[in-house]
Coordinates of C-alpha atoms in Angstrom, one line a residue:
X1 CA 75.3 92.2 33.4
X2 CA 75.5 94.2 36.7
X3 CA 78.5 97.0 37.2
X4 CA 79.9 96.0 40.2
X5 CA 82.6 99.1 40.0
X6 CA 80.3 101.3 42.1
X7 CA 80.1 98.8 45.0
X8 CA 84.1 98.2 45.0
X9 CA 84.5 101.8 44.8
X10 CA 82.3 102.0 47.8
X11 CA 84.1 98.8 50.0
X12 CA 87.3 100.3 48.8
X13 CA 86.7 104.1 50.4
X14 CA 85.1 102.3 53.4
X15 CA 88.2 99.9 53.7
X16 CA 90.6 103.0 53.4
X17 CA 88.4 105.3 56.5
X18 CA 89.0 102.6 58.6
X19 CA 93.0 101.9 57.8
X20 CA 93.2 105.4 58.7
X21 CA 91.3 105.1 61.5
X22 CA 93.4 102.3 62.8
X23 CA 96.5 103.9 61.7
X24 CA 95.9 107.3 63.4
X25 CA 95.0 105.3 66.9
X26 CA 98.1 103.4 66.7
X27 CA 99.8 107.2 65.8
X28 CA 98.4 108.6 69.4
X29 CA 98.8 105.2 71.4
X30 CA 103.0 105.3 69.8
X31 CA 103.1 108.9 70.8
X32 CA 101.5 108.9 74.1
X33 CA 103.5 105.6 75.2
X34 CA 106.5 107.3 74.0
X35 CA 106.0 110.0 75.6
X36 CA 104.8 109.0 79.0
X37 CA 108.1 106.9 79.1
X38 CA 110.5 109.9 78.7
X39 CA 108.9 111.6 81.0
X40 CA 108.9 109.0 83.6
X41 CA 112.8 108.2 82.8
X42 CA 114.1 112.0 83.2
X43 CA 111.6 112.8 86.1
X44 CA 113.6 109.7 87.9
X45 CA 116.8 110.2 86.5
X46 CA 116.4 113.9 88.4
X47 CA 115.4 112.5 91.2
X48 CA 117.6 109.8 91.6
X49 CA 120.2 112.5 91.9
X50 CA 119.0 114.3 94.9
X51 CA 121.3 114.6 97.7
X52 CA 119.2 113.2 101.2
X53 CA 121.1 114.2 104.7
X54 CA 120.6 112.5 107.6
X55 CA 117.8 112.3 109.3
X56 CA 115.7 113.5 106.1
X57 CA 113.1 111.7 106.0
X58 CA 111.2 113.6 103.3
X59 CA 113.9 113.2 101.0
X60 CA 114.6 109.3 101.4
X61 CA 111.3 108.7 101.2
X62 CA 111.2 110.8 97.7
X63 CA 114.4 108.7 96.8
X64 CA 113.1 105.3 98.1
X65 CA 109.9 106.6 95.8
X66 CA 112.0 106.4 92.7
X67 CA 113.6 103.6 93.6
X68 CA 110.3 101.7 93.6
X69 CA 108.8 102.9 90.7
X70 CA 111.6 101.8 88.3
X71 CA 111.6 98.3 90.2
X72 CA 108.1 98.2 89.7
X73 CA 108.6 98.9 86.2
X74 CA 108.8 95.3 84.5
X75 CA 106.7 96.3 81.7
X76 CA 109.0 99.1 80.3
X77 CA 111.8 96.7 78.3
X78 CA 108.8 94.5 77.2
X79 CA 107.5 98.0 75.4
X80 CA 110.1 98.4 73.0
X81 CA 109.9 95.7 70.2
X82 CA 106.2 96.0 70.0
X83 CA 106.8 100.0 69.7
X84 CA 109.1 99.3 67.2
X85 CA 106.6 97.0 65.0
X86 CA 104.0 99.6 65.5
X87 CA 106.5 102.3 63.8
X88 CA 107.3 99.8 61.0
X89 CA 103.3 99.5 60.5
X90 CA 103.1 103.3 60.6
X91 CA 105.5 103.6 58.0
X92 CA 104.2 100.8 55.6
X93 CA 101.2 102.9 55.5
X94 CA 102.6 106.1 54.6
X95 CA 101.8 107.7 58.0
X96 CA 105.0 109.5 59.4
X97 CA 106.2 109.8 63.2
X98 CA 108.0 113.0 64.4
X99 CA 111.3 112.7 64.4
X100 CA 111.5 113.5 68.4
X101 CA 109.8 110.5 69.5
X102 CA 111.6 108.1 67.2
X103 CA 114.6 109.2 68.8
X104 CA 113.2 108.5 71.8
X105 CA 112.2 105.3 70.6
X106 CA 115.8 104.6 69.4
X107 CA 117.4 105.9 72.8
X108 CA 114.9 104.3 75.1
X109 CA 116.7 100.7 75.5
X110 CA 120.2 102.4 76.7
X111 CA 118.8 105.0 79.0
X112 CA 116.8 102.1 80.7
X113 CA 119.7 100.4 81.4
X114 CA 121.6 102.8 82.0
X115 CA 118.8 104.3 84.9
X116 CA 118.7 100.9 86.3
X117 CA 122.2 100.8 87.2
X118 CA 121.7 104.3 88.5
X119 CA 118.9 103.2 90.6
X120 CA 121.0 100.4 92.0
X121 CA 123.8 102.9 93.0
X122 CA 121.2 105.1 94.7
X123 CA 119.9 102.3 96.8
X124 CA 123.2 101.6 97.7
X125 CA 124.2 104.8 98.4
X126 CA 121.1 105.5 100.8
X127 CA 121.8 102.3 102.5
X128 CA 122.7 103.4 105.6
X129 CA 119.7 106.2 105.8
X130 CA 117.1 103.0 104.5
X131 CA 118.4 100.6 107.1
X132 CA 117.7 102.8 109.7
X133 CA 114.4 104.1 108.7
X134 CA 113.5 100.2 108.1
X135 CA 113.8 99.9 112.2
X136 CA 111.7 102.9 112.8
X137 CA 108.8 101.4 110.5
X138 CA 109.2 98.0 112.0
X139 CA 109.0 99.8 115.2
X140 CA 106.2 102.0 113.9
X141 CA 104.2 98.7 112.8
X142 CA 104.6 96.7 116.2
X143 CA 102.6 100.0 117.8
X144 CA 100.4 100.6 114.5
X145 CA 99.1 96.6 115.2
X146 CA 98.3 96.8 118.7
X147 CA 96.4 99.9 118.2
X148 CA 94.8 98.0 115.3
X149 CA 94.0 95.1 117.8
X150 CA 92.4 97.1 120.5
X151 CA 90.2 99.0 118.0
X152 CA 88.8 95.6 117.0
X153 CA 88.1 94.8 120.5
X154 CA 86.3 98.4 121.5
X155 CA 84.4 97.7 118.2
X156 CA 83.1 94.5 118.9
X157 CA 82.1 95.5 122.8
X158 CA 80.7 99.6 121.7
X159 CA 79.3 99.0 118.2
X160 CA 75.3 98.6 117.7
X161 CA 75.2 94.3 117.8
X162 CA 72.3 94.2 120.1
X163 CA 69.1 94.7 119.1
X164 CA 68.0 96.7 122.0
X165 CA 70.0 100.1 121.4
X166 CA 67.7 100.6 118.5
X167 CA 67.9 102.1 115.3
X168 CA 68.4 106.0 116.0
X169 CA 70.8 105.1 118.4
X170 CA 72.4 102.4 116.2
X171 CA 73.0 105.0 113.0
X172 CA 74.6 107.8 115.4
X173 CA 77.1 104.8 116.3
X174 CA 77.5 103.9 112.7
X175 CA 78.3 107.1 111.5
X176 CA 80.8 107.4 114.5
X177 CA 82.7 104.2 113.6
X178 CA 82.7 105.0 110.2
X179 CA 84.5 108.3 111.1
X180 CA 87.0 106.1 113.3
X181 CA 87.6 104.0 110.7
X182 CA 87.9 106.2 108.2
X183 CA 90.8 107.5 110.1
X184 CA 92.3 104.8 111.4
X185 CA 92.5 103.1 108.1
X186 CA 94.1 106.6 107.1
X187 CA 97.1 105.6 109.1
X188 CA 97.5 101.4 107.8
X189 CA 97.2 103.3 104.4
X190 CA 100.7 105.5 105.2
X191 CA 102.2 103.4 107.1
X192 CA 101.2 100.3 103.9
X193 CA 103.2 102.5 102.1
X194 CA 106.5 103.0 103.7
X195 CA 106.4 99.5 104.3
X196 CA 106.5 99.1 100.3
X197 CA 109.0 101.8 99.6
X198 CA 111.2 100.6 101.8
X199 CA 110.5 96.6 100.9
X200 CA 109.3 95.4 104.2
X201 CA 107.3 92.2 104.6
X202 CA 105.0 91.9 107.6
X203 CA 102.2 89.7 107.9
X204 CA 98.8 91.0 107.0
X205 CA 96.3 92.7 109.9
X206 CA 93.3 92.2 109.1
X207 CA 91.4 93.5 112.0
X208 CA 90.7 96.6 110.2
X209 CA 89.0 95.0 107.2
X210 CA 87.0 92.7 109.9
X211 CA 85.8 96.1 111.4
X212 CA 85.0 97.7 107.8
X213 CA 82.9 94.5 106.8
X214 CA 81.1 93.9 109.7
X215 CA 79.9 98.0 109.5
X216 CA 78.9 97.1 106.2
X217 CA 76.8 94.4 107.2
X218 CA 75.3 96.3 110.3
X219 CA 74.2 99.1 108.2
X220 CA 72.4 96.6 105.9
X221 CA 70.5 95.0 109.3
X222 CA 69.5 98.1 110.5
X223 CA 68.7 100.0 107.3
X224 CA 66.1 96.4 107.3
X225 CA 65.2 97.1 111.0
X226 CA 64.2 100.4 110.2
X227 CA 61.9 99.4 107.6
X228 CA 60.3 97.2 109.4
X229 CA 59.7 99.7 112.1
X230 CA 58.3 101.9 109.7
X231 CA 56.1 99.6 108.6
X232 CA 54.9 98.0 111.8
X233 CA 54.0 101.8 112.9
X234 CA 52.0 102.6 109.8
X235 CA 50.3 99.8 110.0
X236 CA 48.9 100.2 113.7
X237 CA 47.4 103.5 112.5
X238 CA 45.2 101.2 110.2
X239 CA 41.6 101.6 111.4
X240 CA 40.5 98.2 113.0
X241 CA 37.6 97.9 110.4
X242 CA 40.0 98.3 107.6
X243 CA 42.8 95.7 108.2
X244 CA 43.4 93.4 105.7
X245 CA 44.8 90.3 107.6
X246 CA 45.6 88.3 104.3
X247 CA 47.4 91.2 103.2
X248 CA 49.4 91.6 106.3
X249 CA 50.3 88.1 106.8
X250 CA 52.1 88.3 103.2
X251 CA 54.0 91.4 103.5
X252 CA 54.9 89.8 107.0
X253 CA 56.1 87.1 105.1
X254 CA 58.1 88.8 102.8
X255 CA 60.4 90.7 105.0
X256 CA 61.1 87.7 107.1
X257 CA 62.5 86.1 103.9
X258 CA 64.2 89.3 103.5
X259 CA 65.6 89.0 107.2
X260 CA 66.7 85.4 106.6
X261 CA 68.2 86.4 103.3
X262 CA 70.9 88.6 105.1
X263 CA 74.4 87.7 105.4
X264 CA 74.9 84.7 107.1
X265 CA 78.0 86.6 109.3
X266 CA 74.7 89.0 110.6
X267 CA 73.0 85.4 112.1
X268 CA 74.8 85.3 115.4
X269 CA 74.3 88.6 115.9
X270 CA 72.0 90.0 118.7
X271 CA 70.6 92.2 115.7
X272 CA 69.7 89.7 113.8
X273 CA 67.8 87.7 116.5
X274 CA 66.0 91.0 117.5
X275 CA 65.1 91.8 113.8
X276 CA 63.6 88.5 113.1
X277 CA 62.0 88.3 116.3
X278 CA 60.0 91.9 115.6

């Protein structure tokens, strides 16, 4: 007859590590949720209440901030029940909550509401001061694009597309575009924002992105066209006696199936023409 007490003993202290184990996590996800949502509600509710004069920008755009993050708070009211069920789980298991966050917990719903009505009577209070920022963006976009638009077309005329500049001369005009667009894109990224804080729709440039991909895909030609000057060079200083034709032709072969294996956006390039020409 075999004692099986030992191995229940054993399944039944493994069984209870892990409930505890489970438990606790649920403990610090309840708390940390809990907490990360009264914070966010009384940092807004503060906020909401600033006073912005006219002609403040800094301050609407720290109201219109606010504003945006409780509208962009859907999740918040979908928190509560399965909070709730979490604390019930908690409790069926013995493990207790302080009381602080479970009147946070129990206060939650009504505050919500009640800082969504407060958020709608600060947006209607800054009206005025939003309508008339909204022009200056719009007006600030118009400019933003056709300095967008004419950085696209510099780009494609100045940046290293042809072959012939070669490749120490094509990296110094990488690194200089990348600077460029670095800071350019800089710019899309602030003015993105206020554009979103202020809930204005205007089409999508993409004339930046264009710019950013196509660099991407230069420095990948000419990082290839640079090897294959390297290699070409160290090759010539192979004595004549000690060439290996057989092995030449193959490594030959292999970066031309690297060549052909770029991007097929790099193929009407001059570049590209040049690379697999070499």
């Amino acid at each position: 007859r075999v004692d099986a007490k030992p191995i229940k003993q054993a399944l039944s202290l493994w069984a209870s590590k892990w409930v505890n184990t489970f438990t606790q996590h649920l403990k610090t996800h309840l708390l940390g949720k809990l907490a990360d949502l009264s914070t966010f509600m009384d940092r807004v509710n503060t906020g909401l209440d600033m006073s912005v004069p006219y002609g403040d920008l800094t301050g609407l755009v720290d109201i219109m901030t606010h504003i945006h993050a409780v509208r962009s708070r859907s999740d918040v009211e979908e928190m509560f029940g399965p909070l709730k069920r979490v604390v019930n789980l908690l409790r069926k298991h013995q493990i207790s909550v302080p009381d602080d966050s479970l009147r946070v917990l129990e206060e939650a719903p009504a505050k919500w509401t009640q800082l969504k009505k407060k958020t709608s009577m600060t947006k209607d209070r800054v009206g005025n001061q939003q309508a008339q920022q909204t022009e200056k963006i719009l007006a600030d976009t118009d400019i933003f694009l056709k300095k967008a638009n004419q950085f696209r077309t510099t780009f494609l005329e100045r940046a290293p597309f042809r072959y012939s500049i070669g490749v120490d001369s094509a990296y110094k005009k990488l690194d200089e575009y990348h600077i460029l667009l670095v800071e350019i894109e800089a710019e899309e990224q602030a003015l993105t924002k206020l554009q979103i804080l202020f809930e204005i729709s205007v089409p999508e440039n993409t004339k930046l992105k264009e710019c950013r991909h196509d660099l991407q895909y230069l420095k990948i030609v000419w990082d290839l066209c640079a090897l294959v000057d390297y290699q070409f060079i160290e090759w010539k200083k192979t004595a004549w006696k000690n060439v290996n034709t057989e092995f030449l032709s193959d490594e030959t072969k292999k970066m031309l199936m690297q060549v052909r294996g770029l991007p097929k956006i790099t193929r009407d390039w001059d570049v590209f023409a040049g690379l697999e020409g070499a």
